[in-house]
Coordinates of C-alpha atoms and ligand atoms in Angstrom, one line a residue:
X1 CA -11.8 -37.9 96.1
X2 CA -13.1 -35.9 93.1
X3 CA -10.0 -37.0 91.1
X4 CA -10.6 -40.6 91.7
X5 CA -14.3 -40.3 90.7
X6 CA -13.1 -38.6 87.6
X7 CA -10.6 -41.4 86.9
X8 CA -13.3 -44.0 87.4
X9 CA -15.6 -42.1 85.1
X10 CA -12.8 -41.9 82.5
X11 CA -12.4 -45.6 82.8
X12 CA -16.1 -46.0 82.0
X13 CA -17.1 -47.6 85.3
X14 CA -20.9 -47.6 85.4
X15 CA -21.2 -47.0 89.1
X16 CA -18.9 -44.0 88.9
X17 CA -20.8 -42.6 85.9
X18 CA -24.0 -43.0 87.9
X19 CA -22.5 -41.3 91.0
X20 CA -21.1 -38.5 88.9
X21 CA -24.5 -37.8 87.3
X22 CA -26.2 -37.8 90.7
X23 CA -23.6 -35.2 91.8
X24 CA -24.2 -32.9 88.8
X25 CA -27.9 -33.3 89.2
X26 CA -27.8 -32.1 92.8
X27 CA -28.8 -28.5 93.6
X28 CA -27.2 -28.6 97.0
X29 CA -24.5 -25.8 97.0
X30 CA -21.8 -28.1 98.3
X31 CA -22.6 -30.7 95.6
X32 CA -22.6 -28.0 93.0
X33 CA -19.0 -27.0 94.0
X34 CA -18.0 -30.7 93.9
X35 CA -19.7 -31.1 90.6
X36 CA -17.7 -28.1 89.2
X37 CA -14.5 -29.7 90.4
X38 CA -15.4 -33.0 88.9
X39 CA -16.3 -31.5 85.6
X40 CA -13.0 -29.7 85.5
X41 CA -11.2 -33.0 86.1
X42 CA -12.9 -34.8 83.3
X43 CA -11.5 -34.8 79.8
X44 CA -13.6 -34.2 76.8
X45 CA -13.3 -36.9 74.1
X46 CA -10.9 -36.3 71.2
X47 CA -13.7 -36.7 68.7
X48 CA -16.9 -34.9 69.5
X49 CA -19.7 -37.2 70.6
X50 CA -22.8 -37.3 68.5
X51 CA -25.5 -35.4 70.4
X52 CA -29.0 -36.0 69.2
X53 CA -32.3 -34.7 70.7
X54 CA -35.4 -36.9 70.2
X55 CA -38.8 -35.5 70.7
X56 CA -42.4 -36.3 70.0
X57 CA -45.8 -36.6 71.8
X58 CA -46.3 -39.4 74.3
X59 CA -47.2 -42.6 72.4
X60 CA -45.4 -41.6 69.2
X61 CA -42.9 -44.4 69.9
X62 CA -39.8 -42.5 71.4
X63 CA -38.8 -45.3 73.7
X64 CA -39.4 -48.0 71.2
X65 CA -37.3 -46.0 68.7
X66 CA -34.5 -45.4 71.1
X67 CA -34.5 -49.1 72.0
X68 CA -34.3 -50.0 68.3
X69 CA -31.7 -47.4 67.4
X70 CA -29.6 -47.8 70.6
X71 CA -29.4 -51.6 70.0
X72 CA -28.2 -51.1 66.4
X73 CA -25.6 -48.5 67.5
X74 CA -24.2 -50.7 70.3
X75 CA -24.1 -53.7 68.0
X76 CA -22.0 -51.5 65.6
X77 CA -19.6 -50.8 68.5
X78 CA -20.8 -47.5 69.7
X79 CA -21.4 -46.6 73.3
X80 CA -24.8 -45.0 73.8
X81 CA -26.0 -42.7 76.6
X82 CA -29.6 -41.9 76.9
X83 CA -30.8 -38.9 79.0
X84 CA -34.2 -37.4 79.4
X85 CA -35.6 -33.9 79.9
X86 CA -39.0 -34.2 81.2
X87 CA -40.8 -31.2 82.5
X88 CA -43.8 -33.2 83.5
X89 CA -41.8 -35.0 86.2
X90 CA -41.7 -31.7 88.1
X91 CA -45.4 -32.0 88.7
X92 CA -45.7 -35.7 89.3
X93 CA -42.4 -36.2 91.0
X94 CA -42.0 -39.3 88.9
X95 CA -40.4 -39.7 85.6
X96 CA -42.2 -40.4 82.4
X97 CA -39.1 -40.4 80.2
X98 CA -35.8 -42.3 80.2
X99 CA -37.4 -44.9 82.4
X100 CA -35.5 -48.1 82.4
X101 CA -38.6 -50.1 82.3
X102 CA -39.5 -48.5 79.0
X103 CA -36.2 -49.6 77.3
X104 CA -35.6 -53.0 78.8
X105 CA -33.2 -54.4 76.3
X106 CA -31.1 -51.3 76.1
X107 CA -31.1 -51.0 79.9
X108 CA -29.2 -54.3 80.2
X109 CA -26.9 -53.6 77.3
X110 CA -23.4 -53.2 78.6
X111 CA -22.6 -50.6 76.0
X112 CA -25.6 -48.4 76.9
X113 CA -26.3 -46.2 79.8
X114 CA -29.8 -44.9 80.5
X115 CA -30.6 -42.2 83.0
X116 CA -34.1 -41.1 83.9
X117 CA -34.9 -37.4 84.1
X118 CA -34.0 -35.6 87.3
X119 CA -37.3 -35.4 89.0
X120 CA -37.2 -31.9 90.5
X121 CA -36.4 -28.3 89.7
X122 CA -37.1 -25.8 87.1
X123 CA -36.6 -26.5 83.4
X124 CA -33.4 -24.5 83.6
X125 CA -32.2 -26.6 86.5
X126 CA -33.1 -29.8 84.7
X127 CA -31.3 -28.5 81.6
X128 CA -28.2 -27.7 83.6
X129 CA -28.3 -31.2 85.1
X130 CA -28.8 -32.8 81.7
X131 CA -26.1 -30.9 79.9
X132 CA -23.6 -31.7 82.6
X133 CA -24.7 -35.4 82.6
X134 CA -23.9 -35.3 78.9
X135 CA -20.3 -34.2 79.7
X136 CA -20.0 -37.0 82.2
X137 CA -21.2 -39.6 79.6
X138 CA -18.9 -38.2 77.0
X139 CA -15.9 -38.3 79.4
X140 CA -16.9 -42.0 80.0
X141 CA -16.5 -42.6 76.2
X142 CA -20.1 -42.7 75.3
X143 CA -19.8 -41.5 71.7
X144 CA -23.5 -41.2 71.1
X145 CA -25.7 -39.3 73.5
X146 CA -29.5 -39.3 72.9
X147 CA -31.5 -36.7 74.8
X148 CA -35.2 -37.6 74.9
X149 CA -37.9 -35.1 75.6
X150 CA -41.6 -35.0 75.4
X151 CA -43.4 -32.4 73.2
X152 CA -44.4 -30.1 76.0
X153 CA -43.8 -26.4 76.5
X154 CA -40.3 -25.2 76.4
X155 CA -38.6 -28.5 76.8
X156 CA -38.0 -29.0 73.1
X157 CA -36.3 -25.6 72.7
X158 CA -34.2 -26.4 75.7
X159 CA -33.1 -29.8 74.3
X160 CA -32.5 -28.3 70.8
X161 CA -30.2 -25.9 72.5
X162 CA -27.9 -28.7 73.8
X163 CA -27.7 -31.1 70.9
X164 CA -26.1 -31.1 67.4
X165 CA -29.2 -32.6 65.7
X166 CA -32.8 -32.5 66.7
X167 CA -34.9 -35.4 65.5
X168 CA -38.7 -35.1 65.7
X169 CA -40.8 -38.3 65.6
X170 CA -44.4 -37.9 64.4
X171 CA -47.2 -40.0 63.1
X172 CA -49.0 -40.0 59.8
X173 CA -52.1 -37.9 60.0
X174 CA -54.5 -37.3 57.3
X175 CA -55.2 -33.7 56.4
X176 CA -52.9 -30.8 56.6
X177 CA -49.6 -32.0 58.0
X178 CA -48.5 -28.5 58.9
X179 CA -51.5 -28.0 61.1
X180 CA -51.1 -31.4 62.7
X181 CA -47.7 -30.4 64.2
X182 CA -46.9 -27.4 66.3
X183 CA -45.1 -25.0 64.0
X184 CA -42.4 -24.3 66.5
X185 CA -41.2 -27.9 66.3
X186 CA -40.8 -27.7 62.6
X187 CA -38.5 -24.8 63.1
X188 CA -36.3 -26.8 65.5
X189 CA -36.3 -30.1 63.7
X190 CA -33.3 -31.1 61.6
X191 CA -34.7 -34.5 60.8
X192 CA -38.3 -35.6 60.9
X193 CA -39.3 -39.3 61.0
X194 CA -42.9 -40.5 60.5
X195 CA -43.0 -43.5 62.8
X196 CA -45.3 -46.5 62.8
X197 CA -44.8 -46.9 59.1
X198 CA -45.8 -50.6 59.2
X199 CA -48.7 -52.9 58.4
X200 CA -51.8 -51.0 57.2
X201 CA -50.2 -47.7 58.1
X202 CA -47.2 -48.0 55.9
X203 CA -48.6 -46.4 52.7
X204 CA -50.3 -43.7 54.7
X205 CA -47.0 -42.9 56.5
X206 CA -45.1 -42.7 53.2
X207 CA -47.6 -40.3 51.7
X208 CA -47.7 -38.2 54.9
X209 CA -43.8 -38.0 54.8
X210 CA -43.9 -36.9 51.1
X211 CA -46.5 -34.3 51.8
X212 CA -44.7 -32.9 54.8
X213 CA -41.3 -32.9 53.0
X214 CA -42.8 -31.0 50.1
X215 CA -44.4 -28.4 52.3
X216 CA -41.2 -27.9 54.3
X217 CA -39.2 -27.4 51.2
X218 CA -41.6 -24.8 50.1
X219 CA -41.4 -23.0 53.4
X220 CA -37.6 -23.3 54.0
X221 CA -36.2 -23.9 50.6
X222 CA -34.6 -27.1 49.5
X223 CA -31.3 -26.4 51.2
X224 CA -32.6 -25.7 54.7
X225 CA -35.6 -27.9 54.9
X226 CA -35.3 -30.8 57.4
X227 CA -35.3 -34.2 55.7
X228 CA -38.5 -36.3 56.3
X229 CA -38.3 -40.1 56.3
X230 CA -40.5 -42.9 57.5
X231 CA -39.6 -45.7 59.9
X232 CA -41.1 -48.4 62.1
X233 CA -39.5 -48.5 65.6
X234 CA -41.4 -51.7 66.1
X235 CA -40.0 -53.7 63.2
X236 CA -36.8 -51.7 62.9
X237 CA -37.5 -50.9 59.2
X238 CA -36.1 -47.5 58.3
X239 CA -34.4 -46.9 61.6
X240 CA -30.9 -47.1 60.0
X241 CA -32.1 -44.6 57.4
X242 CA -33.2 -42.1 60.2
X243 CA -29.7 -42.5 61.6
X244 CA -28.1 -41.8 58.2
X245 CA -30.1 -38.6 58.0
X246 CA -28.9 -37.6 61.4
X247 CA -25.3 -38.2 60.3
X248 CA -26.0 -36.4 57.0
X249 CA -27.2 -33.4 59.0
X250 CA -23.9 -33.4 61.0
X251 CA -21.9 -33.7 57.8
X252 CA -23.6 -30.7 56.4
X253 CA -22.7 -28.7 59.5
X254 CA -19.1 -29.8 59.1
X255 CA -16.5 -29.6 61.9
X256 CA -16.3 -25.9 61.9
X257 CA -20.1 -25.5 61.8
X258 CA -20.5 -27.9 64.6
X259 CA -17.9 -26.1 66.8
X260 CA -19.7 -22.8 66.1
X261 CA -23.1 -24.2 66.8
X262 CA -21.8 -25.6 70.1
X263 CA -20.2 -22.3 71.0
X264 CA -23.4 -20.4 70.4
X265 CA -25.3 -23.0 72.4
X266 CA -22.9 -22.4 75.3
X267 CA -23.6 -18.7 75.2
X268 CA -27.3 -19.0 75.0
X269 CA -27.2 -21.6 77.8
X270 CA -25.2 -19.3 80.0
X271 CA -27.9 -16.6 79.6
X272 CA -30.7 -19.1 80.2
X273 CA -29.0 -20.1 83.4
X274 CA -28.7 -16.4 84.4
X275 CA -32.4 -15.8 83.7
X276 CA -33.3 -19.0 85.6
X277 CA -31.2 -18.0 88.6
X278 CA -32.6 -14.4 88.6
X279 CA -36.1 -15.8 88.7
X280 CA -35.3 -18.0 91.6
X281 CA -33.8 -15.1 93.5
X282 CA -36.9 -13.0 92.7
X283 CA -39.0 -15.8 94.2
X284 CA -36.9 -16.1 97.3
X285 CA -36.5 -12.4 97.9
X286 CA -37.8 -11.3 101.3
X287 CA -38.3 -7.7 100.1
X288 CA -40.5 -8.9 97.2
X289 CA -42.4 -11.1 99.5
X290 CA -43.2 -8.1 101.7
X291 CA -44.7 -6.1 98.9
X292 CA -46.3 -9.0 97.0
X293 CA -49.6 -9.1 99.0
X294 CA -50.3 -5.4 98.8
X295 CA -49.4 -5.2 95.1
X296 CA -51.7 -8.2 94.4
X297 CA -54.6 -6.6 96.2
X298 CA -54.2 -3.3 94.5
X299 CA -54.0 -4.9 91.0
X300 CA -57.0 -7.1 91.6
X301 CA -59.0 -4.1 92.8
X302 CA -58.0 -2.2 89.7
X303 CA -56.2 0.4 91.7
X304 CA -52.7 -0.2 90.3
X305 CA -51.9 -0.7 86.6
X306 CA -49.7 -3.7 85.7
X307 CA -46.8 -1.6 84.7
X308 CA -46.8 0.3 88.0
X309 CA -47.1 -3.0 89.8
X310 CA -44.1 -4.4 88.0
X311 CA -42.1 -1.3 88.8
X312 CA -43.0 -1.6 92.5
X313 CA -41.9 -5.2 92.7
X314 CA -38.7 -4.6 90.8
X315 CA -37.9 -1.5 93.0
X316 CA -38.4 -3.7 96.1
X317 CA -36.0 -6.3 94.7
X318 CA -33.4 -3.8 93.6
X319 CA -33.4 -1.9 96.9
X320 CA -32.9 -5.1 98.8
X321 CA -30.1 -6.2 96.4
X322 CA -28.3 -2.9 96.7
X323 CA -28.8 -2.3 100.4
X324 CA -25.6 -2.8 102.4
X325 CA -25.6 -6.3 103.8
X326 CA -25.6 -6.8 107.5
X327 CA -23.9 -10.1 108.1
Ligands
LIG401 P1 -43.4 -43.0 73.7 O1 -44.4 -42.6 74.7 O2 -43.2 -41.9 72.7 O3 -42.1 -43.4 74.3 O4 -44.0 -44.2 72.9 P2 -43.7 -45.8 73.1 O5 -42.3 -46.1 72.6 O6 -43.9 -46.2 74.5 O7 -44.7 -46.4 72.2 C1 -46.1 -46.3 72.4 C2 -46.9 -47.5 71.8 O8 -46.7 -47.5 70.3 C3 -46.3 -48.8 72.3 O9 -47.4 -49.7 72.4 C4 -45.4 -49.3 71.1 O10 -45.4 -50.7 71.1 C5 -46.1 -48.7 69.9 N1 -45.2 -48.4 68.8 C6 -44.0 -47.7 68.9 N2 -43.4 -47.7 67.7 C7 -44.2 -48.4 66.9 C8 -44.1 -48.6 65.5 O11 -43.1 -48.3 64.8 N3 -45.1 -49.3 64.9 C9 -46.2 -49.7 65.6 N4 -47.2 -50.4 65.0 N5 -46.3 -49.5 67.0 C10 -45.3 -48.8 67.6

């Protein structure tokens, strides 16, 4: 059964791709095992797909941009997959990103595949689902995969850890550009595009891009600074240029650099999954649950210092882990 699903994915059948992604998103142990089998049966493309992360605050124009870029890429013969990593969907249960209604043209494009963010789980779990969905898309010959994320918390770091190039969309702001943008993002970005460079805002966007580009070159040096360009997702002006900058970043990495980057990402991701799983186990642990209430009361009453409290919780966990199992 798994083999036939893999074969249908390899043939690029949309329904199979959809089913395969549902399978890799599932946290059900049986589905996880099936997902592993499926992934083992899938073949990676001969030529590495172009993996791009796209981030920016809500309203910056991410979906408009992906619609514009995606349409250009499919018209040029590419097959484009769009995935979303959306930590806010954990809270609301609904998905803010990757929503088909947000990218209506691309959603009906036969050469594009859009998948909304999995709507449950930890960021680690969502990341696992997304990175495996990426493998499914690549096996189905989608040669460009865009991973969208909103500028919240850890999600950008997570996405930056699974793509080749991280594109940050921003808006022209008057005043100090570096203060206008969270510093951490600037560390992650390989390409920065000042969006909404149209109409009255065009001149402002251009000068903001120049200012930001200059500041980044001062901080990182000319070689390592991300390139900063302007675009209008609405009119499409500059969208090609943004893509050229993405490809230029890949060229700078080179085949070897790309392989090395992906290998390191795999290692970091493995550890992230381990940390995520350990945290889940800690939460589920009966032994921890038994001491939790008492530790809480003692700490709140000021009778137990934090360090001792942590020791007690960890000791409870370790004892339970190492105790002989009675099955
Ligand atoms: P997202 O939340 O980042 O996905 O942002 P959207 O793509 O939904 O865009 C938010 C709003 O900005 C929408 O009303 C878009 O039409 C508008 N918008 C997006 N890109 C541009 C642009 O390049 N120029 C202008 N003027 N408006 C834009």
